Short mmCIF file of C-alpha atoms and ligand atoms in Angstrom, two decimals:
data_model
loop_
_atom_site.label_atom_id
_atom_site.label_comp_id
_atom_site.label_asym_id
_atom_site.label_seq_id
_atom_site.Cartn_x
_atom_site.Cartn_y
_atom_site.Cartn_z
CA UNK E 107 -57.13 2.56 -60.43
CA UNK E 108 -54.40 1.53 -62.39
CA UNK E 109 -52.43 4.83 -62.10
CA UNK E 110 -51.93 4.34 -58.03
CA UNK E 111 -49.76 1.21 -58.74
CA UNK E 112 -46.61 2.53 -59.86
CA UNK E 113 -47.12 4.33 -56.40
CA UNK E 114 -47.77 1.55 -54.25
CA UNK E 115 -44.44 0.18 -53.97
CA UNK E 116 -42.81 3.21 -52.82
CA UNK E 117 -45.27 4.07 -50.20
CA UNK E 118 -44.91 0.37 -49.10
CA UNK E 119 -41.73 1.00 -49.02
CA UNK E 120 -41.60 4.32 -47.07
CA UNK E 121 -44.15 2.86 -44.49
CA UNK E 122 -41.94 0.12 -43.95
CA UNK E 123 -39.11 1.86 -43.43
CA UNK E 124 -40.65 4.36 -41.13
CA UNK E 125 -41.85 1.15 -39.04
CA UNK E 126 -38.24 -0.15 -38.73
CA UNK E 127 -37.11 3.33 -37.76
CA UNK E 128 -39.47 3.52 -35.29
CA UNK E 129 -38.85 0.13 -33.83
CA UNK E 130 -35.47 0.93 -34.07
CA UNK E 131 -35.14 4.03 -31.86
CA UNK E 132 -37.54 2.30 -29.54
CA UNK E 133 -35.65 2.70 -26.25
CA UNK E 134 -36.84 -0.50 -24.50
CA UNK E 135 -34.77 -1.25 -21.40
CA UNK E 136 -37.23 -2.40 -19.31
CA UNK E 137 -35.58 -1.58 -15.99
CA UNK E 138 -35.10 2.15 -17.05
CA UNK E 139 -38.54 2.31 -18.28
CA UNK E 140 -40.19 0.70 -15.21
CA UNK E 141 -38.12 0.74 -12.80
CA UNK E 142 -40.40 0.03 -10.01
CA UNK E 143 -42.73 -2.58 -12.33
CA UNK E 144 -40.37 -4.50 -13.90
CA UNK E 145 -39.14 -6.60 -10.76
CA UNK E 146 -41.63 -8.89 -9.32
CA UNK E 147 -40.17 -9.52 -6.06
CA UNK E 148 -43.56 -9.81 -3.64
CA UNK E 149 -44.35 -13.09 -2.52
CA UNK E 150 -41.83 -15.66 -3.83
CA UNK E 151 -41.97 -19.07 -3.52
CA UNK E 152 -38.68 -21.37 -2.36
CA UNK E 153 -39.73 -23.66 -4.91
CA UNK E 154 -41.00 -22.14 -8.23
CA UNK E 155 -38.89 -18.83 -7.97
CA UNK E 156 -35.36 -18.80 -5.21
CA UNK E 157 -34.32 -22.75 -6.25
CA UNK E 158 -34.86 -22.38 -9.79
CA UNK E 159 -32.81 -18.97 -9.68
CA UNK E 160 -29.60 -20.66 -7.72
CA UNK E 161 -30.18 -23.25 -10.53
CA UNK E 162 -29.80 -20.65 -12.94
CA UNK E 163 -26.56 -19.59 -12.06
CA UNK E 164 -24.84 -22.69 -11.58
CA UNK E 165 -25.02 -22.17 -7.56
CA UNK E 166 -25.88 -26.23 -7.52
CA UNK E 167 -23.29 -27.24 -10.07
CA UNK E 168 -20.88 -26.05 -6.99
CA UNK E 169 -22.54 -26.36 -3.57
CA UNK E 170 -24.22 -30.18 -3.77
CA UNK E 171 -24.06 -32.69 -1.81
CA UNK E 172 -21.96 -35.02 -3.69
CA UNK E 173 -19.28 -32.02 -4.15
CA UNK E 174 -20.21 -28.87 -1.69
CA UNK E 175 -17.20 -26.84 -2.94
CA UNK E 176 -16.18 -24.77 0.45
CA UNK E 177 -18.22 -27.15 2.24
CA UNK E 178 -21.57 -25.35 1.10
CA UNK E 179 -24.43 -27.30 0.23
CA UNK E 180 -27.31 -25.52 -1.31
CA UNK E 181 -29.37 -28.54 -2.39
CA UNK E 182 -32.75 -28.36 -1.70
CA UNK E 183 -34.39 -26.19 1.41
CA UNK E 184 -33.37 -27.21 4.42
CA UNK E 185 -29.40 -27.40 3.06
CA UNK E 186 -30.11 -23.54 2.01
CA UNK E 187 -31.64 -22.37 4.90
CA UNK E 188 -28.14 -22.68 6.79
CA UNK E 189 -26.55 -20.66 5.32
CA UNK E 190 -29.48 -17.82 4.63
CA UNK E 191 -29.53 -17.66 8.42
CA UNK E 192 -26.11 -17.13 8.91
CA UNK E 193 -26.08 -14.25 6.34
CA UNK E 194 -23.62 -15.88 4.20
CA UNK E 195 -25.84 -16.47 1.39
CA UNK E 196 -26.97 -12.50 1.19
CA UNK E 197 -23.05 -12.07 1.67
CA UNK E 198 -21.91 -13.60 -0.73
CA UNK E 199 -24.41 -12.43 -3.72
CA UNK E 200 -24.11 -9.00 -2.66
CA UNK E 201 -20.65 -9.28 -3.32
CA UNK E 202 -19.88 -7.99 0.63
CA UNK E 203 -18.31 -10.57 2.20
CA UNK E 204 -14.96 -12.75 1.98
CA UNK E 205 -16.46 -15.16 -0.58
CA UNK E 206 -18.00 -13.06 -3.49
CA UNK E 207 -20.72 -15.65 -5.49
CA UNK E 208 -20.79 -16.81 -8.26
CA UNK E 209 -17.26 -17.53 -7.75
CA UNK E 210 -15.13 -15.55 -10.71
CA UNK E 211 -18.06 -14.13 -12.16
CA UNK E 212 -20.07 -10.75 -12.15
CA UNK E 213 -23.08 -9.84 -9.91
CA UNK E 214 -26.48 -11.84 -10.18
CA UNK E 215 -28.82 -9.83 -11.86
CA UNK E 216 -30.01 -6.99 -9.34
CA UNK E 217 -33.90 -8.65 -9.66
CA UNK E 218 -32.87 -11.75 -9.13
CA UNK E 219 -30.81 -10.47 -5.81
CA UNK E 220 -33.79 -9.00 -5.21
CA UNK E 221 -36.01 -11.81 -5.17
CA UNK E 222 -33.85 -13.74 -2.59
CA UNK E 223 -33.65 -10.51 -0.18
CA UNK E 224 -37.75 -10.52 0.07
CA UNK E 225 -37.75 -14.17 0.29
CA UNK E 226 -35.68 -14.01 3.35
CA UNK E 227 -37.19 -11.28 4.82
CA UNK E 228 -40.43 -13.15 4.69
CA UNK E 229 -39.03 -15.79 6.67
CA UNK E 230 -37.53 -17.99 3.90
CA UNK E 231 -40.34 -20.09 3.43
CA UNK E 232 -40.50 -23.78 2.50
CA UNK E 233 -42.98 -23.02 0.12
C1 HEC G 16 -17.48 -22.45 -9.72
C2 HEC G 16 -17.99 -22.95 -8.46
C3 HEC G 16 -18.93 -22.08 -7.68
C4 HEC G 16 -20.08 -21.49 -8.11
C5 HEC G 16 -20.68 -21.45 -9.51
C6 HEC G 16 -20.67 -20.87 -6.93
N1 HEC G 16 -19.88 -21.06 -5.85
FE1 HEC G 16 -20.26 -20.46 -3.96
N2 HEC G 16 -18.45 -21.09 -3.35
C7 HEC G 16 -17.54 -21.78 -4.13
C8 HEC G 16 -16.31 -22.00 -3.36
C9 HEC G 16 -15.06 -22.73 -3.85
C10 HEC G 16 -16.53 -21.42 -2.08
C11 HEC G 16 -15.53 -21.34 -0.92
C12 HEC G 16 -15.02 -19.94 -0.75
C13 HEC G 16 -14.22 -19.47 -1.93
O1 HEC G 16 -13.37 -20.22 -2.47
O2 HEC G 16 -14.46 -18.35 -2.40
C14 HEC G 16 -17.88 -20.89 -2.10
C15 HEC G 16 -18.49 -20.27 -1.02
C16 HEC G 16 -19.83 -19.95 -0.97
C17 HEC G 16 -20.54 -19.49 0.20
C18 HEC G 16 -19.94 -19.30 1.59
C19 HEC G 16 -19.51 -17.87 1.71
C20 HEC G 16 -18.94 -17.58 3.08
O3 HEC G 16 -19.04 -16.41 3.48
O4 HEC G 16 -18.42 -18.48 3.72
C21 HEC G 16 -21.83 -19.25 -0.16
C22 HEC G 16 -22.97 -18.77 0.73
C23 HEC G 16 -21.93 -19.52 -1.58
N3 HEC G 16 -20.70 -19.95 -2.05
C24 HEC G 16 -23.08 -19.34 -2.32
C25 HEC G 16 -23.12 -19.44 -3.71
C26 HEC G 16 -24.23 -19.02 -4.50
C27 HEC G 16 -25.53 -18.45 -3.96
C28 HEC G 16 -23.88 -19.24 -5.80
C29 HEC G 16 -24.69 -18.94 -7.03
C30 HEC G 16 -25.11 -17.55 -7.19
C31 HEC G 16 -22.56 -19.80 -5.81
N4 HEC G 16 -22.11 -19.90 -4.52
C32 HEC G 16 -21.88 -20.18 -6.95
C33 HEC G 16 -17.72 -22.19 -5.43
C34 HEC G 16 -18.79 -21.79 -6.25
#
């Protein structure tokens, strides 16, 4: 037994290294690898997936009802719903009409643009 152990640290050694190769070269970009899986878009819900997502990206910080910058308010549903159905809102995100949003910055992510398009087109539920 003895005479593996001056071997076991190098094979620890080599396995290791082969692991952190591997997980190195892993190529994990989800939306490459899965591009049809990696988007949940079916079914979303105005309160646990679209508000928290305008949330995310500071629409409220802008469009409230204390301060709706361009006079747009996007608190809460019914505030929203305006302007989802005059198109502005899909406008705007897509970055294809006069007011590109979020002002000065890049693009939402495309699944998150995503996930408002099938919540409008299934009626843009209060739910
Ligand atoms: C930094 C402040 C700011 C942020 C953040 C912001 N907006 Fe705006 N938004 C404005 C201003 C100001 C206007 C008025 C038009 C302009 O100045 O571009 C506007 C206009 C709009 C309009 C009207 C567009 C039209 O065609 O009339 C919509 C809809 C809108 N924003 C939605 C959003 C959404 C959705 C987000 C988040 C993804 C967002 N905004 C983030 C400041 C902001």
């Amino acid at each position: 037994m003895l005479i593996f152990k001056p071997y076991r640290f190098p094979l620890n050694a080599v396995f290791l290294f082969t692991c952190f190769l591997i997980l190195g070269c892993k190529y994990d970009n989800e939306e490459d690898l899965y591009p049809d899986n990696s988007c949940i878009t079916i079914d979303m819900s105005y309160s646990n997936d679209i508000s928290p997502i305008l949330q995310n990206y500071n629409c409220i910080s802008c469009h409230n009802t204390v301060n709706p910058q361009g006079g747009v308010n996007l608190e809460g549903y019914n505030k929203t719903k305006v302007w989802v159905d005059n198109s502005r809102l899909t406008k705007s995100i897509n970055h294809s009409g006069a007011s590109p949003m979020p002002k000065d910055q890049a693009k939402m992510d495309t699944c998150d643009i995503k996930k408002i398009e099938s919540w409008i087109s299934d009626g843009a539920r209060n739910n």
